[in-house]
mmCIF file of C-alpha atoms in Angstrom:
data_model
loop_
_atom_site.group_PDB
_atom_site.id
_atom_site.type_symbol
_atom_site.label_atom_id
_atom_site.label_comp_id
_atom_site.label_asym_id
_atom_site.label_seq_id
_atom_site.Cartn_x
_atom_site.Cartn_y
_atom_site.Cartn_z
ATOM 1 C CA UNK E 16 -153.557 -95.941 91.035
ATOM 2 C CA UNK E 17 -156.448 -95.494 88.734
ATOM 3 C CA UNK E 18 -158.390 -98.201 87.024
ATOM 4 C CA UNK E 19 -159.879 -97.649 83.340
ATOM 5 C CA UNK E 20 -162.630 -100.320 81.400
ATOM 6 C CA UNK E 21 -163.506 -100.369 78.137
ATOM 7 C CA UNK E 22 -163.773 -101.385 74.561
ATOM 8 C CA UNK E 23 -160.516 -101.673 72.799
ATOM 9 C CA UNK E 24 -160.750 -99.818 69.514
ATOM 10 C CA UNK E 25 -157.787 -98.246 67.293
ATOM 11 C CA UNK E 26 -154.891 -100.865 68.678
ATOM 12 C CA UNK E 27 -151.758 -100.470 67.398
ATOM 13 C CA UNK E 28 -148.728 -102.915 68.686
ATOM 14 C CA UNK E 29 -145.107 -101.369 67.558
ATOM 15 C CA UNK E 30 -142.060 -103.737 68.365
ATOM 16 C CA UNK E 31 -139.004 -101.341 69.530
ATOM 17 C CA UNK E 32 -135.760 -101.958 70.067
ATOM 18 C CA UNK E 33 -135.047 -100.510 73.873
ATOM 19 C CA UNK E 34 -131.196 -99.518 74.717
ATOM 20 C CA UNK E 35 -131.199 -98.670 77.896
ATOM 21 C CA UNK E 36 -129.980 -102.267 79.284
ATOM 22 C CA UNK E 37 -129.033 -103.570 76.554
ATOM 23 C CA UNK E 38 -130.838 -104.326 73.429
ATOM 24 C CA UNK E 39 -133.739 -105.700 74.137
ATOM 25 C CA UNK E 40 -137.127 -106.013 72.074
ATOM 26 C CA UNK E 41 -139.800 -103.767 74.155
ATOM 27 C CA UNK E 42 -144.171 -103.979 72.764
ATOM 28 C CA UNK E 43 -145.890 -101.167 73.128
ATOM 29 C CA UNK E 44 -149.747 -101.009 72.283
ATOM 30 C CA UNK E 45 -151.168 -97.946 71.712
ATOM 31 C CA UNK E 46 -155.496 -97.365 71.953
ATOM 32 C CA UNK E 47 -158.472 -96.267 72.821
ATOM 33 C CA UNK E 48 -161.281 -97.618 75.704
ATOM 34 C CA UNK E 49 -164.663 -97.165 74.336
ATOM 35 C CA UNK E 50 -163.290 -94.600 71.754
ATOM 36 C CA UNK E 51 -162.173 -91.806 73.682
ATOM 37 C CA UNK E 52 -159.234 -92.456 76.155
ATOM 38 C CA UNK E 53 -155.919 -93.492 75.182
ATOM 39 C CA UNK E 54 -153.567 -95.849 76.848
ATOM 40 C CA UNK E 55 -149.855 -96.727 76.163
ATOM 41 C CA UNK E 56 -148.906 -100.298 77.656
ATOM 42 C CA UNK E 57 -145.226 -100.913 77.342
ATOM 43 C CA UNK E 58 -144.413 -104.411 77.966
ATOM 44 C CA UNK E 59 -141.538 -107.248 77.529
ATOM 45 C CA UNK E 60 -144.171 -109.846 76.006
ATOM 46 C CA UNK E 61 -146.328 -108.971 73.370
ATOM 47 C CA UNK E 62 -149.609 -107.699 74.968
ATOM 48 C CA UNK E 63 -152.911 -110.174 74.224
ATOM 49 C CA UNK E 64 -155.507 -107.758 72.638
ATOM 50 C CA UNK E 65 -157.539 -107.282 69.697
ATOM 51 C CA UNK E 66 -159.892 -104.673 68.824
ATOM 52 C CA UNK E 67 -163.096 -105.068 69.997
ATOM 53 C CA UNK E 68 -161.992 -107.310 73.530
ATOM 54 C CA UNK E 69 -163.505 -105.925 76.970
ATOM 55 C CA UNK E 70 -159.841 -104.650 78.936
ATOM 56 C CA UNK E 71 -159.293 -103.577 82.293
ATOM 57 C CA UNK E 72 -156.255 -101.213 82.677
ATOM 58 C CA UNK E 73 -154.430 -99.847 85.869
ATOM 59 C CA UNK E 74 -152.032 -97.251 85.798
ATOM 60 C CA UNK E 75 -151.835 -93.107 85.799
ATOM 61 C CA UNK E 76 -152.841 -90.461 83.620
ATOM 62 C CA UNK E 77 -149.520 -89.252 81.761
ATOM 63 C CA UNK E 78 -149.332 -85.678 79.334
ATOM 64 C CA UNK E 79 -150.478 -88.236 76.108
ATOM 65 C CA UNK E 80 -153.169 -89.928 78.206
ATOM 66 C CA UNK E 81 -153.277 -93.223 80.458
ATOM 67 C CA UNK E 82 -149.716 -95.103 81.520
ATOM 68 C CA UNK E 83 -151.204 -98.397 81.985
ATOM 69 C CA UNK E 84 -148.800 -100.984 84.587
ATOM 70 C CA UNK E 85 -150.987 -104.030 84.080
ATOM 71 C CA UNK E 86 -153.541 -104.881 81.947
ATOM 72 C CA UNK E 87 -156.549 -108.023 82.454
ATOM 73 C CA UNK E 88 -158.167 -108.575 78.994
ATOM 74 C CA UNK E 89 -162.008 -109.732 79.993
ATOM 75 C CA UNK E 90 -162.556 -110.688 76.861
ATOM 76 C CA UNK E 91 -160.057 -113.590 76.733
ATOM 77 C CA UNK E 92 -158.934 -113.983 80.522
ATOM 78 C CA UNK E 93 -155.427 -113.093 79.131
ATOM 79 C CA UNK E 94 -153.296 -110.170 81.903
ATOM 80 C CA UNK E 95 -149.877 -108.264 81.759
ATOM 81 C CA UNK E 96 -147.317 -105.953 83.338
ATOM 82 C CA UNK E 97 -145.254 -103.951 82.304
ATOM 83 C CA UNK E 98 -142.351 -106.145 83.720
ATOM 84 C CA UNK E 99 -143.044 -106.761 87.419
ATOM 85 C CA UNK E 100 -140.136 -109.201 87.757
ATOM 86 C CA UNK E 101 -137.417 -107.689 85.731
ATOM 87 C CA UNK E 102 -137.975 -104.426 88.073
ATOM 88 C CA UNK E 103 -138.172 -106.689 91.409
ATOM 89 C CA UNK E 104 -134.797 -108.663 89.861
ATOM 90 C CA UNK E 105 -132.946 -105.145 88.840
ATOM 91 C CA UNK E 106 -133.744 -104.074 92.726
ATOM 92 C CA UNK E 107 -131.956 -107.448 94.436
ATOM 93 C CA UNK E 108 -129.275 -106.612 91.842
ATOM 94 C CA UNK E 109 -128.619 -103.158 92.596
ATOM 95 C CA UNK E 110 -129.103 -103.307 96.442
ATOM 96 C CA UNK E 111 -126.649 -105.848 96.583
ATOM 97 C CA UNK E 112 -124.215 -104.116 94.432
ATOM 98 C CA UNK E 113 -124.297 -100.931 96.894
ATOM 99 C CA UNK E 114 -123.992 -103.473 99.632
ATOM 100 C CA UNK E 115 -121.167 -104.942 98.032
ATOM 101 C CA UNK E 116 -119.699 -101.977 97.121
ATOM 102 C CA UNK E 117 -119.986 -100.999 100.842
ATOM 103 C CA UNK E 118 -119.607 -96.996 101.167
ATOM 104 C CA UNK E 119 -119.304 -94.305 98.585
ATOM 105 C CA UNK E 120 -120.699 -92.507 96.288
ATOM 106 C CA UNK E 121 -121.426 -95.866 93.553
ATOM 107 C CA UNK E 122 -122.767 -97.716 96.360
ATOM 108 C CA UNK E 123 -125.267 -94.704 97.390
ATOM 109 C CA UNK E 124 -126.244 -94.047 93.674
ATOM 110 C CA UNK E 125 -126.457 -97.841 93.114
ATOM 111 C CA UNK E 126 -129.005 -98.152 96.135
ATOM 112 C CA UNK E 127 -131.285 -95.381 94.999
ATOM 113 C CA UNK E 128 -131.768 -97.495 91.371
ATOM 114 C CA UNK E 129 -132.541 -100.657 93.297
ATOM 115 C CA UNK E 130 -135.057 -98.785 95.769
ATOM 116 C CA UNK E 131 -136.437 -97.163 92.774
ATOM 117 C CA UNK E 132 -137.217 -100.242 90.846
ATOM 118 C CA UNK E 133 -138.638 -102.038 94.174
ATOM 119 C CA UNK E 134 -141.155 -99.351 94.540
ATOM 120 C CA UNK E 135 -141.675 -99.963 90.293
ATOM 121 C CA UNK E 136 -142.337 -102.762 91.187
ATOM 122 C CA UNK E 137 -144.460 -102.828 94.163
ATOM 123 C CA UNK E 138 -146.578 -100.269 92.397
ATOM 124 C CA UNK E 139 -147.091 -102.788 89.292
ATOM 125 C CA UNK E 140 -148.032 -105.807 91.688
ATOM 126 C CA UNK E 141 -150.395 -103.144 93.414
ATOM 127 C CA UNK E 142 -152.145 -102.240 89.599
ATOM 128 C CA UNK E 143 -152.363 -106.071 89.000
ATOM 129 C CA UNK E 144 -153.932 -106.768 92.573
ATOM 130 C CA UNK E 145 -156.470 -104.459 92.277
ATOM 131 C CA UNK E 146 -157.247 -105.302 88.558
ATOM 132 C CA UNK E 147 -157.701 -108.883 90.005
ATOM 133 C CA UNK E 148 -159.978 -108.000 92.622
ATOM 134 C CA UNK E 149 -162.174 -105.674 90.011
ATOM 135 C CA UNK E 150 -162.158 -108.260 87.536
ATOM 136 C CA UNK E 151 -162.652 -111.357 90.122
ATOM 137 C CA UNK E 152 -165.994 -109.602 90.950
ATOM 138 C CA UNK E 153 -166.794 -109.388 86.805
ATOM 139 C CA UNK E 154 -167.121 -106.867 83.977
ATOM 140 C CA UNK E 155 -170.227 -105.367 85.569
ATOM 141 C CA UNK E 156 -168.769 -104.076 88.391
ATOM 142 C CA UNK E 157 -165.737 -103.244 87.138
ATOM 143 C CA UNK E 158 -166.043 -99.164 87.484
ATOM 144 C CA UNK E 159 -163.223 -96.029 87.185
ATOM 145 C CA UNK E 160 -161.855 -96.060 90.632
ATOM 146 C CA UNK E 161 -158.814 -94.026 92.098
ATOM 147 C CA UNK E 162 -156.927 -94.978 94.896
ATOM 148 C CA UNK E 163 -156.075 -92.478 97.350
ATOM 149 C CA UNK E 164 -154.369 -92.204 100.383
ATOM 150 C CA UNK E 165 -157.609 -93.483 102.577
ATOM 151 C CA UNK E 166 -157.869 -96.667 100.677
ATOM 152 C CA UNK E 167 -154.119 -97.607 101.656
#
């Protein structure tokens, strides 16, 4: 996990229409910190940033830049996820569909999807944890850190 500051210029917020449960209306905000890195935030509420606002983001570098998973503006106080609870609510669901579903091949591919989206979601609680602890101690200190295996 990776943690980027900056100043929020060049925001763009698209609604989309998301498929892939259902339709469902999906944000994602597109800019730069301090000018020169871009993040994509793709979240089920409307994200609450303006250009110019101080923002703490944690996530990974991707192919078109940074992947934030949560997001603390320290400009307004305002965070986000990308959906911490709809991934921890898919995992209870599909768990207990392979559990229902006892043996065979459903029940084994439905309890890969839920262990997938509990570890989606344990890594988006982990990006807002550590964005709380960064931003608890203020903007000032708030540097680039990664988290590696040591840190664990």
């Amino acid at each position: 996990m990776e943690i980027q500051k900056g100043t929020v210029s060049g925001l763009s917020i698209s609604d989309l229409v998301d498929g892939q449960y259902g339709e469902q209306l999906v944000y994602r905000a597109t800019f730069l910190l301090d000018g020169a890195h871009k993040v994509r935030l793709q979240a089920r509420r409307r994200p609450s940033l303006r250009d110019g606002d101080l923002v703490a983001v944690a996530g990974a570098p991707r192919g078109f830049g940074f992947s934030a998973l949560a997001y603390a503006n320290l400009t307004t106080g305002e965070e986000g996820n990308v959906g911490m609870w709809e991934a921890l609510l898919g995992a209870a669901f599909f768990l207990g569909l392979s559990i229902w579903w006892e043996m065979g091949q459903l029940a084994y591919i439905a309890a890969a999807v839920g262990i997938w989206c509990l570890i989606s979601s344990a890594r988006i609680a982990l990006a807002r944890q550590d964005l709380r602890y960064y931003a608890a101690k203020g903007p000032e200190h708030l540097a680039v850190r990664s988290r590696t295996s040591s840190d664990a």
